mmCIF file of C-alpha atoms in Angstrom:
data_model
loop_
_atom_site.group_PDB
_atom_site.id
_atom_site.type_symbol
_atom_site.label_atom_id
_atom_site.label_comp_id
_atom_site.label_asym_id
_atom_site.label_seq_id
_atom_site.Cartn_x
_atom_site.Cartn_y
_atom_site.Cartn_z
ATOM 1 C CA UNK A 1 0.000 0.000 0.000
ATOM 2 C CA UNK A 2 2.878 2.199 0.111
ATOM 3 C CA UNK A 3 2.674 2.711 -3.307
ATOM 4 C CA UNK A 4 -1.285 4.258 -2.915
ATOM 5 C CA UNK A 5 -1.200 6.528 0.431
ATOM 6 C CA UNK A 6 0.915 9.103 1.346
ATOM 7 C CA UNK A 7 0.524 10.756 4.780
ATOM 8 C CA UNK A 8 -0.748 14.051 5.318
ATOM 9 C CA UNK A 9 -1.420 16.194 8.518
ATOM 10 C CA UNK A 10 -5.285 17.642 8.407
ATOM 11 C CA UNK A 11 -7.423 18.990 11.323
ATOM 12 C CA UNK A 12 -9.941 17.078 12.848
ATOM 13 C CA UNK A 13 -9.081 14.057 11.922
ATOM 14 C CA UNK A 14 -10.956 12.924 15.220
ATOM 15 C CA UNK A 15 -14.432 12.973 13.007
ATOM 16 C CA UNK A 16 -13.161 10.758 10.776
ATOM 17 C CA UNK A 17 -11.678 8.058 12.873
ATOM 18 C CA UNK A 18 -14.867 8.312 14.562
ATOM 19 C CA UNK A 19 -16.807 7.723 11.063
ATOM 20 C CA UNK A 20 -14.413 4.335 10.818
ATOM 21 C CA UNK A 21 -15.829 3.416 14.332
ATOM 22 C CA UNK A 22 -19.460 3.423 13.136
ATOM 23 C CA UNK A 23 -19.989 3.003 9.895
ATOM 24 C CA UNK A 24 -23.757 3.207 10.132
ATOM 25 C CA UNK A 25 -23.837 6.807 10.757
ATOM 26 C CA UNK A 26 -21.234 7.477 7.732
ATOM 27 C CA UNK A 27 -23.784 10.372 6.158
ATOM 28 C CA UNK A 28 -24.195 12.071 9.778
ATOM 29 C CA UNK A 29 -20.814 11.815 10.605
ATOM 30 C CA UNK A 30 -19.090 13.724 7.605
ATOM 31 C CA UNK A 31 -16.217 16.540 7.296
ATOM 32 C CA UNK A 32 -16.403 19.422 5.271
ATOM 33 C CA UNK A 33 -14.879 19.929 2.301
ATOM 34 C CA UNK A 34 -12.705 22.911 3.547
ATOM 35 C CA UNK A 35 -11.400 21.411 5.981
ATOM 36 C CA UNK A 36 -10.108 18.511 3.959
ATOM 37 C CA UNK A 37 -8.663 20.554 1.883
ATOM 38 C CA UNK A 38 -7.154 22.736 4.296
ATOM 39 C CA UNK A 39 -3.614 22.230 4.828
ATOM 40 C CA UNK A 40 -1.282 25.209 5.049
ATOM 41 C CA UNK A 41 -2.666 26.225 8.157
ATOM 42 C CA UNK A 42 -2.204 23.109 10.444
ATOM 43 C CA UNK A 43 -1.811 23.033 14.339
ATOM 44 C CA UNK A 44 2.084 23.057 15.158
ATOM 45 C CA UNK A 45 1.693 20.031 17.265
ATOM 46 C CA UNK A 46 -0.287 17.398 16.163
ATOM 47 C CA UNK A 47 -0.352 13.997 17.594
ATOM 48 C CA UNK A 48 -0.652 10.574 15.246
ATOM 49 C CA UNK A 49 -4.467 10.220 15.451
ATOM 50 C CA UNK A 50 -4.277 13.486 13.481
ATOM 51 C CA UNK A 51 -2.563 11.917 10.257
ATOM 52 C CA UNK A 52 -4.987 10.783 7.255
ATOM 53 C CA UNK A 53 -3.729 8.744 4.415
ATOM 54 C CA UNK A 54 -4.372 10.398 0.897
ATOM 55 C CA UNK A 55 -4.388 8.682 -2.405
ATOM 56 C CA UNK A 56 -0.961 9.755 -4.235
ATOM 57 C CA UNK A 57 -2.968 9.552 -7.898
ATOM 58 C CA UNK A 58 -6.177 10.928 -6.597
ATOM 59 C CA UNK A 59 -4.837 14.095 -4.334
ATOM 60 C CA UNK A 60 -6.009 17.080 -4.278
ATOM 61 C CA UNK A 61 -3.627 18.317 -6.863
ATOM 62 C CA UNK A 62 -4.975 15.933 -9.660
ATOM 63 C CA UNK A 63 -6.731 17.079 -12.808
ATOM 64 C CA UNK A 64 -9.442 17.672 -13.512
ATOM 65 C CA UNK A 65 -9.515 19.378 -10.525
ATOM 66 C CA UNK A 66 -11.529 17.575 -7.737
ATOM 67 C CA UNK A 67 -14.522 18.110 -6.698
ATOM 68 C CA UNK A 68 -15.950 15.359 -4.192
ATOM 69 C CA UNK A 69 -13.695 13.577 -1.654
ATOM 70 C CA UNK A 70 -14.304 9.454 -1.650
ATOM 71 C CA UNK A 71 -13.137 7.602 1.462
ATOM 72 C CA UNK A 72 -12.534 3.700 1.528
ATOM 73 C CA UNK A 73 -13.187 1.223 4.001
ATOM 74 C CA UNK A 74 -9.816 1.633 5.523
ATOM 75 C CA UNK A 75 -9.305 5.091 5.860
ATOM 76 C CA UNK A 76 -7.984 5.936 2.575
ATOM 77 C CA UNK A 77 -8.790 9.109 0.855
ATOM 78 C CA UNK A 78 -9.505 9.732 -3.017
ATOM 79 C CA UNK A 79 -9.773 13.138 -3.801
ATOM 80 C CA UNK A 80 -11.963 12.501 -7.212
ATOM 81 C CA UNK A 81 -13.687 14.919 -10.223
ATOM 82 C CA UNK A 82 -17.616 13.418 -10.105
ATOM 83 C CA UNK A 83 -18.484 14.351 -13.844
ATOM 84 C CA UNK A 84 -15.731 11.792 -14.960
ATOM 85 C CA UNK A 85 -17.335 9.095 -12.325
ATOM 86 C CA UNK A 86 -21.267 10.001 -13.547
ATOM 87 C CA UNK A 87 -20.484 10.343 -17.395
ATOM 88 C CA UNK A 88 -20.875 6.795 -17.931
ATOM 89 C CA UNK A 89 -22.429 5.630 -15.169
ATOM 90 C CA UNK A 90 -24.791 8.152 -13.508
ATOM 91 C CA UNK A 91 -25.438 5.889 -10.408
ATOM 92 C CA UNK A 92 -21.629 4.702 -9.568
ATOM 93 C CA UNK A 93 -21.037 4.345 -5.914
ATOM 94 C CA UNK A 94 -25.011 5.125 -5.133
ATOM 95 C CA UNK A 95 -25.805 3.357 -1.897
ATOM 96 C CA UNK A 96 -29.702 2.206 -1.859
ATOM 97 C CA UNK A 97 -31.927 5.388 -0.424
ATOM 98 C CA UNK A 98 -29.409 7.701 -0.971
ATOM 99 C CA UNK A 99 -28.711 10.582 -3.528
ATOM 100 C CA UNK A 100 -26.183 9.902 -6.143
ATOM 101 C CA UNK A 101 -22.208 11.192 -6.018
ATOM 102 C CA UNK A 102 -23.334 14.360 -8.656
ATOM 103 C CA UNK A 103 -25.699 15.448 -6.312
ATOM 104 C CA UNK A 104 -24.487 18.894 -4.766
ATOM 105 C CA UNK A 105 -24.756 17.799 -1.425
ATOM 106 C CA UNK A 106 -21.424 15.631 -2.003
ATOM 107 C CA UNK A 107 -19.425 19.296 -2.645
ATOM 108 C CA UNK A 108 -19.055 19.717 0.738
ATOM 109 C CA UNK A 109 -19.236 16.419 2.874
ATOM 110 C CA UNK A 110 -17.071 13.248 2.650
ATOM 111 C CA UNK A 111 -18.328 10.111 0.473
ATOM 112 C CA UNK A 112 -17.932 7.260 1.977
ATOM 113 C CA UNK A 113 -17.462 3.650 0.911
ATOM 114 C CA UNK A 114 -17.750 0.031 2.561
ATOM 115 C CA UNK A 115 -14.543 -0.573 -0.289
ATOM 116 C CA UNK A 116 -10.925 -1.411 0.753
ATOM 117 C CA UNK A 117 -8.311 0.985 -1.044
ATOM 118 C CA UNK A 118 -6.963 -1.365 -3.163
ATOM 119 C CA UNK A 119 -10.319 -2.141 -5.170
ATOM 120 C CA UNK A 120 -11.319 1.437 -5.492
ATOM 121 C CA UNK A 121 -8.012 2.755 -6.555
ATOM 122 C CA UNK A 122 -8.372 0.053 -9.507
ATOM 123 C CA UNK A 123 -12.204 1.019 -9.856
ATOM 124 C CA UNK A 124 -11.372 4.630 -9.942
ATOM 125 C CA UNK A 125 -8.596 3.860 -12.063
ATOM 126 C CA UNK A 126 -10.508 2.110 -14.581
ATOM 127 C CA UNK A 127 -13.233 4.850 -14.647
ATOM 128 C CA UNK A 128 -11.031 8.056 -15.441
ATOM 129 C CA UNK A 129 -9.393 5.743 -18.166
ATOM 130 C CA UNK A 130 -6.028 5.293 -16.907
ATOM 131 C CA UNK A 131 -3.762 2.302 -15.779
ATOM 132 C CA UNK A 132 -3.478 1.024 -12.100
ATOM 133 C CA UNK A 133 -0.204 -0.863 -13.539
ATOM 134 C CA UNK A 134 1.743 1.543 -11.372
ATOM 135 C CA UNK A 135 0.695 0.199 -8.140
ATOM 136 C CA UNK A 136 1.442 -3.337 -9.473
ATOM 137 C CA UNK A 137 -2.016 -4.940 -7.976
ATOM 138 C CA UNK A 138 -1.900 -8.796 -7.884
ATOM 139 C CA UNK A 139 -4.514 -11.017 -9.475
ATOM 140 C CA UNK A 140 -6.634 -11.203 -6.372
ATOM 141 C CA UNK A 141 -6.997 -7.415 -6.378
ATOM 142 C CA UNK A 142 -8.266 -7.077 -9.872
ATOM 143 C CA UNK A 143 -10.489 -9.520 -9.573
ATOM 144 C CA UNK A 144 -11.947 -8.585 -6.445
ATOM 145 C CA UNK A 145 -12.789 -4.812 -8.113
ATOM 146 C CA UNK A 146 -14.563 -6.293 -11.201
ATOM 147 C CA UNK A 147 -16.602 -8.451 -9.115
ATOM 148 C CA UNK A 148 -17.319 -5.468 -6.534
ATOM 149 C CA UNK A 149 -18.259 -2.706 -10.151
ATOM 150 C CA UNK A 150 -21.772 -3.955 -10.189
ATOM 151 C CA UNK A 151 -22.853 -3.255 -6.154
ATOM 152 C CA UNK A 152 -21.163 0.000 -7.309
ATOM 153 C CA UNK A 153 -23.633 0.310 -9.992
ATOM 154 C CA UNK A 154 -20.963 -0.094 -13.008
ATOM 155 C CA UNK A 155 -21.619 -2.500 -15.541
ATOM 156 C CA UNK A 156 -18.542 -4.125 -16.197
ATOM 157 C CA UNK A 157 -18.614 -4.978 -19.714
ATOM 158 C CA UNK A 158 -19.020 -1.026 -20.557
ATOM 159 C CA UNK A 159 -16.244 -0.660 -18.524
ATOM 160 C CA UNK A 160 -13.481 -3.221 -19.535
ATOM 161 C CA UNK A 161 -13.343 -2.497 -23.500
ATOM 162 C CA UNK A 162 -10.231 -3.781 -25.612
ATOM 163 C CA UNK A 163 -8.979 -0.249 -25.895
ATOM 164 C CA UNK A 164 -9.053 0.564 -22.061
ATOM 165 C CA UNK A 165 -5.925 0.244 -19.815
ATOM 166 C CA UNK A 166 -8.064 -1.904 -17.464
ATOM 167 C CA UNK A 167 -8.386 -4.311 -20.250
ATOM 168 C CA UNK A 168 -5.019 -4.567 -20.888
ATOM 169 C CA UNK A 169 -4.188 -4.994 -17.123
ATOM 170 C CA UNK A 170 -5.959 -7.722 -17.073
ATOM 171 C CA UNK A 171 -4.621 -9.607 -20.095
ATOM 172 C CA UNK A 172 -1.525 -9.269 -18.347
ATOM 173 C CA UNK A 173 -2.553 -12.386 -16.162
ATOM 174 C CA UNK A 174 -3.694 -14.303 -19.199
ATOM 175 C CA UNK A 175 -0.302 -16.482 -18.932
ATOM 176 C CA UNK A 176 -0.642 -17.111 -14.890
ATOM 177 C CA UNK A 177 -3.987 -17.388 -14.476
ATOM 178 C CA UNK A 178 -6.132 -18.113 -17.921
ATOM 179 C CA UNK A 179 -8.737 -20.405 -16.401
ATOM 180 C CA UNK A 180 -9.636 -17.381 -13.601
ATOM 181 C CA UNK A 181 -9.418 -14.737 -16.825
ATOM 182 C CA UNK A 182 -11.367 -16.772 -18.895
ATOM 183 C CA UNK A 183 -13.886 -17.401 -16.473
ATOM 184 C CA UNK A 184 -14.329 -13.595 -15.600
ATOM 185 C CA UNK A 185 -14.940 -12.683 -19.199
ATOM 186 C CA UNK A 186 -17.592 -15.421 -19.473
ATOM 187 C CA UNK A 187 -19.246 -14.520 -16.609
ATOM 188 C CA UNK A 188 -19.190 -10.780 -16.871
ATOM 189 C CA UNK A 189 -19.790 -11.156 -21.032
ATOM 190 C CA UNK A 190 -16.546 -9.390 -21.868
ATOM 191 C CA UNK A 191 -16.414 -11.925 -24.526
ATOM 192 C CA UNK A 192 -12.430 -10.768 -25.895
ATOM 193 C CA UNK A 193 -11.241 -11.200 -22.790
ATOM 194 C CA UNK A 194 -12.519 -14.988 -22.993
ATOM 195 C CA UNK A 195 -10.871 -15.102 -26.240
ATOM 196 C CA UNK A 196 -7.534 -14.126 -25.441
ATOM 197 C CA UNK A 197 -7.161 -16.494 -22.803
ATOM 198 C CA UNK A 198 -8.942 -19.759 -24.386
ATOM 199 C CA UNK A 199 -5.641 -19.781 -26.256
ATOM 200 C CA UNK A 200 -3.456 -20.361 -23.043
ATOM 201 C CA UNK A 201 -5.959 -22.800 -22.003
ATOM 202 C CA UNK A 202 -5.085 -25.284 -25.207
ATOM 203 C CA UNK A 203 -3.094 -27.418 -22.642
ATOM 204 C CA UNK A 204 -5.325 -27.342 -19.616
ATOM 205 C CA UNK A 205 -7.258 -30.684 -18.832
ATOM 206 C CA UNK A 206 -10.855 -29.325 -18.958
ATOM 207 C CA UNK A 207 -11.900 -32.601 -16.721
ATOM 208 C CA UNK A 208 -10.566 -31.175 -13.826
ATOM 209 C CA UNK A 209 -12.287 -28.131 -13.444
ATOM 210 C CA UNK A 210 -14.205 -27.828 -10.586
ATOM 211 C CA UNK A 211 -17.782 -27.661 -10.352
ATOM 212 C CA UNK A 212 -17.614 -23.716 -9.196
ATOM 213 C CA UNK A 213 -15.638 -22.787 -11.625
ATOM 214 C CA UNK A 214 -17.287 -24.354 -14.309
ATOM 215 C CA UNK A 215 -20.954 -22.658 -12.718
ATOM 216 C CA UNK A 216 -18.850 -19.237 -12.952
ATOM 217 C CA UNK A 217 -17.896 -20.025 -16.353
ATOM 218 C CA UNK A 218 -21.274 -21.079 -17.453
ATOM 219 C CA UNK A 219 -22.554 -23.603 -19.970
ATOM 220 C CA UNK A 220 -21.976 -21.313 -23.219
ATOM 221 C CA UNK A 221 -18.625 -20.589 -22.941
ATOM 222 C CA UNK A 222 -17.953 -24.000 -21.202
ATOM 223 C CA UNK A 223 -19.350 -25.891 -24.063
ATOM 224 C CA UNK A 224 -17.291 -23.000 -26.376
ATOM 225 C CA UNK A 225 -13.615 -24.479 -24.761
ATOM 226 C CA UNK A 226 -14.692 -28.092 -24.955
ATOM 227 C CA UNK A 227 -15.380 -27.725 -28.800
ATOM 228 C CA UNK A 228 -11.948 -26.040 -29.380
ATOM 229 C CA UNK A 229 -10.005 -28.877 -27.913
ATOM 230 C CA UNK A 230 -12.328 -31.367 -29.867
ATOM 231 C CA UNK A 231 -11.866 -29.685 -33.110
ATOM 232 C CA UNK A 232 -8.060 -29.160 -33.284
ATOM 233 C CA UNK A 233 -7.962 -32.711 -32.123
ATOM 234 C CA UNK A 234 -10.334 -33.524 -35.018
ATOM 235 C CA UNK A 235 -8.195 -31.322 -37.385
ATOM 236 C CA UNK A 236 -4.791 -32.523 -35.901
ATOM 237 C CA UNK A 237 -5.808 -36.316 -37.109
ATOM 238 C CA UNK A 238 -7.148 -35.316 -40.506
ATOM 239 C CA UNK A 239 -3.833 -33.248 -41.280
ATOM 240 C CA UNK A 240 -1.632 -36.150 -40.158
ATOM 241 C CA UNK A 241 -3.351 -38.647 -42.052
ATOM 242 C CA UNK A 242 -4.746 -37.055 -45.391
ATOM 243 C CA UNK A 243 -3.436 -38.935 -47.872
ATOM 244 C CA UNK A 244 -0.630 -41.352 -48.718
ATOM 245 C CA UNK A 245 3.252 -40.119 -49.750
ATOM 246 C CA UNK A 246 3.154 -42.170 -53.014
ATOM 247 C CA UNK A 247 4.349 -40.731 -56.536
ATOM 248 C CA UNK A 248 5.414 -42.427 -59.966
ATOM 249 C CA UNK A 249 8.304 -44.774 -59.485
ATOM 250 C CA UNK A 250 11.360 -43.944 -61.057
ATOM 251 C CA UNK A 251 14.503 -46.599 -61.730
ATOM 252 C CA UNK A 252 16.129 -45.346 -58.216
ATOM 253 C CA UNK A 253 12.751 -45.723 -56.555
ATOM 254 C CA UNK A 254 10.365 -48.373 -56.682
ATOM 255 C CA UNK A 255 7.150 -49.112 -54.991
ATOM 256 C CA UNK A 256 8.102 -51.447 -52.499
ATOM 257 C CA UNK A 257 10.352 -48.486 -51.545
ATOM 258 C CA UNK A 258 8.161 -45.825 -51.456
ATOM 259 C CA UNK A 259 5.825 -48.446 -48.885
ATOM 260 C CA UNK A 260 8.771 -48.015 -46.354
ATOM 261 C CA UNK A 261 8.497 -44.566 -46.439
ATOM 262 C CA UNK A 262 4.633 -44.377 -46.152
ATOM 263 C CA UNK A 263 5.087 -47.140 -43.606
ATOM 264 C CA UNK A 264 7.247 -44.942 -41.328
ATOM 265 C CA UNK A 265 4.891 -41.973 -42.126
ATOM 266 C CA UNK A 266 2.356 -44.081 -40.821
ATOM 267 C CA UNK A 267 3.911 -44.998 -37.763
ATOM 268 C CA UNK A 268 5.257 -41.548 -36.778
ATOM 269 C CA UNK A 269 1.260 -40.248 -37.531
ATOM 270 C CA UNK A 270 -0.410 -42.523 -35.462
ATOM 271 C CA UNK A 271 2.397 -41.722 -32.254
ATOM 272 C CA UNK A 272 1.454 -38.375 -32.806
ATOM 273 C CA UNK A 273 -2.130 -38.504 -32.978
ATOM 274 C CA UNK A 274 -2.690 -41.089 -30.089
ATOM 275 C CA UNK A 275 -0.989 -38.205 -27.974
ATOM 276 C CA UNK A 276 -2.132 -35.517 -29.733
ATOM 277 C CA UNK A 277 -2.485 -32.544 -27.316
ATOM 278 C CA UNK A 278 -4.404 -29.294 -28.557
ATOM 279 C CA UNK A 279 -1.759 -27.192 -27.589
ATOM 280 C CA UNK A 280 0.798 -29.033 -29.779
ATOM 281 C CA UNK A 281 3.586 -26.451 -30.681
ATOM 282 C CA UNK A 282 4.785 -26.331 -34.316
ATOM 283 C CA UNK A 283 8.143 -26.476 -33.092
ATOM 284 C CA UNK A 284 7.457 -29.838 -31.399
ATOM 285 C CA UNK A 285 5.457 -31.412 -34.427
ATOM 286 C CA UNK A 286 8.204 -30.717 -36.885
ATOM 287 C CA UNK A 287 10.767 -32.580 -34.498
ATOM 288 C CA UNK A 288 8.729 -35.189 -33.838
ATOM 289 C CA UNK A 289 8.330 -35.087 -38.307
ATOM 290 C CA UNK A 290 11.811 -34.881 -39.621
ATOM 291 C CA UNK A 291 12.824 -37.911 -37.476
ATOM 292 C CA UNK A 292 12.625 -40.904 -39.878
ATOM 293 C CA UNK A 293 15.179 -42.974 -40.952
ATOM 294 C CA UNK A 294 17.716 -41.980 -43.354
ATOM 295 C CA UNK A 295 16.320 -42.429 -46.965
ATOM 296 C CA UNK A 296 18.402 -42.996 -49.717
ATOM 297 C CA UNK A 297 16.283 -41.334 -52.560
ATOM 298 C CA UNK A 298 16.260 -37.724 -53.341
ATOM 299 C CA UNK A 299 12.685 -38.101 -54.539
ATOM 300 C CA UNK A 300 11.531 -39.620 -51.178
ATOM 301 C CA UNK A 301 13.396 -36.936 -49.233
ATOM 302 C CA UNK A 302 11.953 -34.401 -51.316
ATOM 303 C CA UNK A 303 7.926 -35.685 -51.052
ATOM 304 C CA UNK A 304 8.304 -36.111 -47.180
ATOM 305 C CA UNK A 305 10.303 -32.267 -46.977
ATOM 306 C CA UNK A 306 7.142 -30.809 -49.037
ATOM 307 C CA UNK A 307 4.218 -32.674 -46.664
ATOM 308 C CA UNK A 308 6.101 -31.831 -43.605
ATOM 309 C CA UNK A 309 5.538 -27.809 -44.782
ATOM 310 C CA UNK A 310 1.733 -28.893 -45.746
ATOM 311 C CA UNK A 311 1.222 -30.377 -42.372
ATOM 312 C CA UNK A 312 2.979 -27.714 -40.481
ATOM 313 C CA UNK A 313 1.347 -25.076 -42.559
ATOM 314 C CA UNK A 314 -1.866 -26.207 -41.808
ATOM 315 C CA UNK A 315 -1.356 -27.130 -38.819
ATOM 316 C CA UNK A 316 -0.638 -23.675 -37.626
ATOM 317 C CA UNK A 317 -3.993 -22.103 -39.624
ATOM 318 C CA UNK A 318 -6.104 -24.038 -37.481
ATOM 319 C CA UNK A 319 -7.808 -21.771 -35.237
ATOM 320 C CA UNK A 320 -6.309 -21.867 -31.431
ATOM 321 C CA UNK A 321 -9.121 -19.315 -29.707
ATOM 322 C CA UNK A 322 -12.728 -20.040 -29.191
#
């Protein structure tokens, strides 16, 4: 959290450590806006119950200039500009029975939230259009704010758009945690997040996911993942064995010849497609391709060089994301 507060001296801080003590009367219990800004004109001995921990993106200083002062759950506060927060979302942050954050009222008294620092930082974040990358939040974190946006009253997939810093912070984990990523996109319908990480989930045994996780993931998108493993598997056997190596014999090369080399072929093929995995690399495959035995006719070498290319060629057109 170091990298999100940084600790500055207000007056009477005493109102809102009491506020922390009961949050049920948060909208009774409220300090002015002047006074939270005030600053210059501190007390010249103030004891440690009169420090308050500011965001160091969302200060007072930040543009657009700030109008409405957000506090989280643990005393954190986010010095914020509400037209940014209402443009897309005119309810965001609206508890039940209460008036919303553009309402005037919220110029001059603290906003409170039930949300720890590290979710609304993100939130906030991902509402003004910027990156949270700079605070380095883990996987936990992230998810933990999407999952909180729609009690906030933001709908997450008008949020998290491919063109949106939030979006890309959350690809990041598409390598660590693609089963989690995928999961969230399904759930939330931010369908090209689900895409981007279906590709990273090519190797993952789909029988062991649990019965939560598949519930999360739903039956759409569950059934979309077990069709893309069936159907490179499908397409992995019909590359391998499309049709035989055979061409017209020549002096140096006669049939029974040309049956060794279809024979091997053969064998090789049916290795690789009784272990065929969906997240076969192309790397990989052409090892496993160019290992026959030594063959003694240009011809031959030539035939198997040109469907080794086919194979790998097609191999690498078949489609890898649901």
């Amino acid at each position: 959290m170091s990298k999100l507060r940084a600790n500055v001296r207000l007056r009477k801080y005493a109102q809102l450590a009491d506020r922390k003590r009961s949050h049920s009367d948060t909208y009774t219990r409220s300090t002015t806006m002047s006074t939270l800004f005030e600053s210059n004109n501190s007390p010249p001995h103030l004891s440690l119950e009169d420090t308050v921990s500011i965001s160091t993106v969302f200060h007072p200083g930040s543009q657009p200039q700030p109008d409405s002062i957000l506090s989280s759950s643990d005393g954190v506060l986010f010095y914020v500009h509400s037209p940014t927060l209402v443009q897309l979302f005119p309810n965001v942050f609206r508890h039940s029975g209460f008036a919303p954050l553009s309402d005037p009222m919220f110029r001059d008294i603290l906003f409170p939230l039930d949300i720890p620092a590290n979710e609304l930082n993100v939130m906030l974040h991902a509402l003004y259009r910027t990156s949270a990358a700079v605070h380095s939040p883990g996987w936990d974190t992230l998810l933990a704010s999407v999952d909180r946006m729609p009690t906030c009253n933001i709908t997450p997939n008008r949020l998290i758009l491919p063109s949106t810093p939030i979006h890309e912070l959350l690809l990041s984990y598409a390598s660590l945690k693609p089963l989690e990523l995928y999961a969230l996109g399904a759930f939330y319908d931010i369908h090209s997040l689900a895409v981007s990480s279906s590709s990273y989930l090519l190797s993952y045994d789909i029988a062991t996911i649990t019965d939560r996780m598949a519930e999360r993931i739903g039956a759409i998108h569950l059934k979309k993942l077990m069709v893309l493993h069936m159907e490179r598997s499908l397409s992995f056997r019909a590359i391998l064995l499309s049709y035989p190596l055979y061409y017209p014999s020549t002096i140096d090369c006669a049939f029974q010849d040309q049956c060794r080399l279809n024979h091997v072929w053969a064998l090789i093929a049916a290795y690789l497609v009784w272990d065929s995995r969906a997240d076969l690399s192309i790397r990989s495959l052409k090892l496993a391709l160019d290992s026959p035995e030594n063959l003694t006719c240009d011809v031959c070498r030539q035939v198997l060089q040109d469907r080794i290319k086919n194979v790998l060629a097609r191999w690498s057109s078949v489609k890898r994301t649901i």
